[in-house]
mmCIF file of C-alpha atoms and ligand atoms in Angstrom:
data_model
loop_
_atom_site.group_PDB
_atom_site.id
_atom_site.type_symbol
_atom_site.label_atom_id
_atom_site.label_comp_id
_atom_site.label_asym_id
_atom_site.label_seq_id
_atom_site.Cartn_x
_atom_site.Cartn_y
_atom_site.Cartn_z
ATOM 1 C CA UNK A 1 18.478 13.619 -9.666
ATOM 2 C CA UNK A 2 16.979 13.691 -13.069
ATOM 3 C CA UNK A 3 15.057 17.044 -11.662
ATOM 4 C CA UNK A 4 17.496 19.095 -9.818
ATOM 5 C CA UNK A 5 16.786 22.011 -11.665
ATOM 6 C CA UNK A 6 13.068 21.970 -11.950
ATOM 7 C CA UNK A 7 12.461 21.154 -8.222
ATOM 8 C CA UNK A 8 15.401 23.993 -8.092
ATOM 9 C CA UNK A 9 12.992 26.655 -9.709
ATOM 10 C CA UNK A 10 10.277 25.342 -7.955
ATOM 11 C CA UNK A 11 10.890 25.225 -4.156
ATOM 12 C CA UNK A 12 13.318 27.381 -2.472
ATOM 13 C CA UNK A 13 13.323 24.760 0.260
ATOM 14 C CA UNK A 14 14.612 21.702 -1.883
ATOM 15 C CA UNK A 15 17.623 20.296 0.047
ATOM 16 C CA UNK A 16 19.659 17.543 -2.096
ATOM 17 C CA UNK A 17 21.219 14.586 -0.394
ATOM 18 C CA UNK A 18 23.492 13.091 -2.529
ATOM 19 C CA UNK A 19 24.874 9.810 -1.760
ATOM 20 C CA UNK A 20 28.103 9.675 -3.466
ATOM 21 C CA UNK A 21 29.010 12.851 -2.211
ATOM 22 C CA UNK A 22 28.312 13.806 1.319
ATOM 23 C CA UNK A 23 26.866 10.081 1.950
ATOM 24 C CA UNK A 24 23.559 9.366 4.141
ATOM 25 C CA UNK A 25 21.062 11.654 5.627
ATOM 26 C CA UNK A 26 21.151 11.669 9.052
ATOM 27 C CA UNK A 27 17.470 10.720 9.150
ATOM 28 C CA UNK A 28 17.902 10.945 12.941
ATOM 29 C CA UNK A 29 17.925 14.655 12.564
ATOM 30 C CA UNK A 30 15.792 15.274 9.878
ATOM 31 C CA UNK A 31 12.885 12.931 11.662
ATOM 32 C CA UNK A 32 13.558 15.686 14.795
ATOM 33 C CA UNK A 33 13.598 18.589 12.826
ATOM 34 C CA UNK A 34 10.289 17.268 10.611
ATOM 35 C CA UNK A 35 8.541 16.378 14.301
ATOM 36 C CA UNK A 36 4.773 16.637 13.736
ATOM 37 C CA UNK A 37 5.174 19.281 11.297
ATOM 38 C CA UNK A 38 5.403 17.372 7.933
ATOM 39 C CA UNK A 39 3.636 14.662 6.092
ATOM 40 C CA UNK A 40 6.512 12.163 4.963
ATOM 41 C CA UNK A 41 6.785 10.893 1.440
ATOM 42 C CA UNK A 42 9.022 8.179 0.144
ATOM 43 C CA UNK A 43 9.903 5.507 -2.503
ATOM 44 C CA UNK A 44 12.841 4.337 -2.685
ATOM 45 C CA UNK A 45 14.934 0.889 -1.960
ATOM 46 C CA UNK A 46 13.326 -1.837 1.204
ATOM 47 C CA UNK A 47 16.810 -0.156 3.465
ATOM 48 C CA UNK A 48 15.965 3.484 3.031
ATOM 49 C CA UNK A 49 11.843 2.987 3.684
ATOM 50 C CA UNK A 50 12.934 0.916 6.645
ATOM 51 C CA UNK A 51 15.450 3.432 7.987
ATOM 52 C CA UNK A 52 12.587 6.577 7.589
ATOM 53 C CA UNK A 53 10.246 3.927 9.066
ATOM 54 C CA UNK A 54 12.153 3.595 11.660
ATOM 55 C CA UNK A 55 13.298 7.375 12.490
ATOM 56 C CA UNK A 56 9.695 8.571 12.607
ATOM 57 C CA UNK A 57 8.442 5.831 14.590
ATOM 58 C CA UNK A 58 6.600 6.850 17.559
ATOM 59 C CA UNK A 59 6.404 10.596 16.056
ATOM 60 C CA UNK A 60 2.642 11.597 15.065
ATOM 61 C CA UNK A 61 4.202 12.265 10.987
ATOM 62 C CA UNK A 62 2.146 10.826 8.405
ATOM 63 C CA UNK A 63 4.445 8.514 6.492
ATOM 64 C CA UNK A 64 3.793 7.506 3.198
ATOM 65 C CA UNK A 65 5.888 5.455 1.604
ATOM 66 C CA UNK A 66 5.896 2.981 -1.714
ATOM 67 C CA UNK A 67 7.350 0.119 -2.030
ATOM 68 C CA UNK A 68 8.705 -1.875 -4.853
ATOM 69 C CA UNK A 69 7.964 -4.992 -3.198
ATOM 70 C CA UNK A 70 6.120 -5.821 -0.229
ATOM 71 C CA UNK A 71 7.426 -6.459 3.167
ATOM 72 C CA UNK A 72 8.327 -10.083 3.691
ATOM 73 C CA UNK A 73 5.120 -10.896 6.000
ATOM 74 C CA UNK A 74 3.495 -14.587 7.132
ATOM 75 C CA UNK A 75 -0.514 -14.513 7.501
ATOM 76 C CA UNK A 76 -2.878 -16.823 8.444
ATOM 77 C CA UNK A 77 -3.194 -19.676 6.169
ATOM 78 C CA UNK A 78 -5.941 -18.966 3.681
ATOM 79 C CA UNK A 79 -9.076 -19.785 4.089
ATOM 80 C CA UNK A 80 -12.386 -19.969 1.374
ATOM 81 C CA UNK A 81 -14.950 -16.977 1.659
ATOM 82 C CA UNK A 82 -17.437 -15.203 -1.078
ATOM 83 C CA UNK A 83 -17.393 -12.157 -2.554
ATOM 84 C CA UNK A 84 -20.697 -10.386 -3.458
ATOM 85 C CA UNK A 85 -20.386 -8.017 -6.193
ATOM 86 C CA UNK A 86 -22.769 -4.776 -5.422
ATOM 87 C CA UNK A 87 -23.712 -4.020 -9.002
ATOM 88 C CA UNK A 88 -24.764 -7.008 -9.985
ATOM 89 C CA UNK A 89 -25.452 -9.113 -6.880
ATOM 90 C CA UNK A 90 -22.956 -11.752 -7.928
ATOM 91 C CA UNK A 91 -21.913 -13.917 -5.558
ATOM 92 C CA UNK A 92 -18.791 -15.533 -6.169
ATOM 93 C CA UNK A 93 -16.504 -18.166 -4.324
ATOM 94 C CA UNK A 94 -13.182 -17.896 -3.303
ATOM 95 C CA UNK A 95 -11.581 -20.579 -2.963
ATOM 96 C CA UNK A 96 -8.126 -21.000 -0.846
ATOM 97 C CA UNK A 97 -5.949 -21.110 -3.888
ATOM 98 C CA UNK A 98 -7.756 -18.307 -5.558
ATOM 99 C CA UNK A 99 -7.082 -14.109 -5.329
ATOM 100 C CA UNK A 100 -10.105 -12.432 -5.502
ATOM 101 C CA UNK A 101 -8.761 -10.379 -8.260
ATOM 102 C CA UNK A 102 -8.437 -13.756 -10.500
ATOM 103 C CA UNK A 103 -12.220 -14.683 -9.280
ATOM 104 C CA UNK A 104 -13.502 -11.109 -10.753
ATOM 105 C CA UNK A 105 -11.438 -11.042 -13.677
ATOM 106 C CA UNK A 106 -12.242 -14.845 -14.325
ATOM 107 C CA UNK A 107 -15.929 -13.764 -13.768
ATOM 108 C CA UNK A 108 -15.720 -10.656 -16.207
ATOM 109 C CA UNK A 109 -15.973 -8.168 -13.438
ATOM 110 C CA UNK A 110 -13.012 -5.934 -15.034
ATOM 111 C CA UNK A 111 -11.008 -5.228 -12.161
ATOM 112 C CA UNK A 112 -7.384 -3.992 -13.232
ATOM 113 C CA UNK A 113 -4.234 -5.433 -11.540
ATOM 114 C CA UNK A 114 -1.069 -4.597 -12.031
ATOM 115 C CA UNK A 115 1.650 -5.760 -9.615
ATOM 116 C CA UNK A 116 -0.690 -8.262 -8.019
ATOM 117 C CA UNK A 117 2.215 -7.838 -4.929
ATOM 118 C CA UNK A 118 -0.259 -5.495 -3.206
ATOM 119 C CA UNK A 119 1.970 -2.508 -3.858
ATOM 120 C CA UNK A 120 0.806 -0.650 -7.040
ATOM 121 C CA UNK A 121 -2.799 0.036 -5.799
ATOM 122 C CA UNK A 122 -4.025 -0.759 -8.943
ATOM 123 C CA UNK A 123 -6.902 -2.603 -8.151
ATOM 124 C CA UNK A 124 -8.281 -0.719 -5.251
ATOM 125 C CA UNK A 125 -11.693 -1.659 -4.518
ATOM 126 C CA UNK A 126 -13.935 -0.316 -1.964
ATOM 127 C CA UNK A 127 -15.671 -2.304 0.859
ATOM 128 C CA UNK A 128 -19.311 -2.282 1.322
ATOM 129 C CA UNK A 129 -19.885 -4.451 3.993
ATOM 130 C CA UNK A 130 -17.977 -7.234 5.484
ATOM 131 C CA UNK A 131 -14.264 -7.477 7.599
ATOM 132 C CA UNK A 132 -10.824 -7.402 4.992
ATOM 133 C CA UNK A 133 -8.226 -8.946 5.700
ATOM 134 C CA UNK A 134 -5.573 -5.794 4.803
ATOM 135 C CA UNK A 135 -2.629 -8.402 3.231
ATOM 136 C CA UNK A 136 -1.471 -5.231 0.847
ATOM 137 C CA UNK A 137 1.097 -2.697 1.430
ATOM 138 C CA UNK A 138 -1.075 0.170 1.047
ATOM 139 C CA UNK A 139 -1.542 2.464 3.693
ATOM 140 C CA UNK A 140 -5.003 3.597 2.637
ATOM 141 C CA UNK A 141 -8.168 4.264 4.046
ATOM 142 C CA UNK A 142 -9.425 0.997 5.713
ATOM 143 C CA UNK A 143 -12.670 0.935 3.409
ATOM 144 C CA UNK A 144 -10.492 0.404 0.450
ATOM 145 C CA UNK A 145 -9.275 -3.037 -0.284
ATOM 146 C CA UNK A 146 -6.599 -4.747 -2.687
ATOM 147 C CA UNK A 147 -8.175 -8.143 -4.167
ATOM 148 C CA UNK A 148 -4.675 -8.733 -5.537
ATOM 149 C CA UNK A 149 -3.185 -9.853 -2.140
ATOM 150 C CA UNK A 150 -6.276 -9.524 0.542
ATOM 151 C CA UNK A 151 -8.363 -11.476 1.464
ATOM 152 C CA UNK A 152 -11.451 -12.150 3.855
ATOM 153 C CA UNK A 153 -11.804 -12.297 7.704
ATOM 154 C CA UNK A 154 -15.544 -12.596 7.670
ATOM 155 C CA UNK A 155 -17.132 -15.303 5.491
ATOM 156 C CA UNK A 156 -18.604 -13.012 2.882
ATOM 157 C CA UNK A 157 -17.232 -9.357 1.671
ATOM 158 C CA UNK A 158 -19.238 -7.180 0.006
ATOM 159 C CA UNK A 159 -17.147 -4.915 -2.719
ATOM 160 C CA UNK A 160 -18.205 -2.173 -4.739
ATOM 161 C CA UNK A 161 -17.917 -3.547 -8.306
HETATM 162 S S1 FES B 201 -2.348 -5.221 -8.490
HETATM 163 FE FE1 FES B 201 -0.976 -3.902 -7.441
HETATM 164 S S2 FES B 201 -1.955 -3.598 -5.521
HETATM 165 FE FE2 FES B 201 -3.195 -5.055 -6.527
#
């Protein structure tokens, strides 16, 4: 709402749904009108990102949305693996209790977190060789990988850094 009038002056096809005064899209109709025809962005509170979720599921829309915090989730319990740092041929252990983001930064590999909730994308990394275990929120290219939150399927995971 802070933007009304610039995204006024900048799109003529801006539509404004405003809450407290007409109450909630019908996301029923806009997910039919938008069928295949529209990438999908969003950020916004967990209901809202589930509700747009949930209207374009099963439609072929990219949907892109970010989250505050990450979808309550259960994984595997963790398990120890190594990372091998590309640049420098590190190898480095990761113990159960550990993120790999802590093991680089502890290690003085300068990897930048931010949320550490797997959300911000902060510390995107890309993989080399190995199988992640995706644990973020991300929806990113599958090569990229988020040492705040993910982890390891295959015993060793080779990351560019
Ligand atoms: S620190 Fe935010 S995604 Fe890793």
């Amino acid at each position: 709402m802070a933007y009304l009038s610039e995204l006024a002056s900048a799109a003529a096809d801006v539509r404004i749904y405003p809450e407290d005064e007409i109450g909630r899209p019908d996301l029923s109709a806009i997910a039919e009108e938008f069928d295949g025809i529209a990438d999908i962005y969003c950020c916004g509170p967990e209901p809202l990102l589930s509700a747009i979720e949930a209207a374009f599921d099963g439609r072929s829309n990219a949907i892109h949305v970010e989250r505050f915090r990450p979808k309550p989730r259960t994984f595997a319990p963790n398990t120890a693996f190594q990372v091998e740092c590309l640049r420098s041929g590190e190898r480095l252990e990761v113990a159960e209790s550990d993120s790999v983001l802590d093991v680089l930064a502890r290690n003085g590999m300068g990897v930048v977190g931010g949320c550490r909730e797997g959300v911000c994308g902060t510390c995107r990394l890309r993989v080399v060789d190995g199988q992640p275990e995706h644990r973020d929120e991300i929806n990113d290219d599958a090569q990229y990988f988020y040492p705040c939150v993910s982890r390891s399927f295959s015993q060793t995971l080779v990351v560019d850094v």
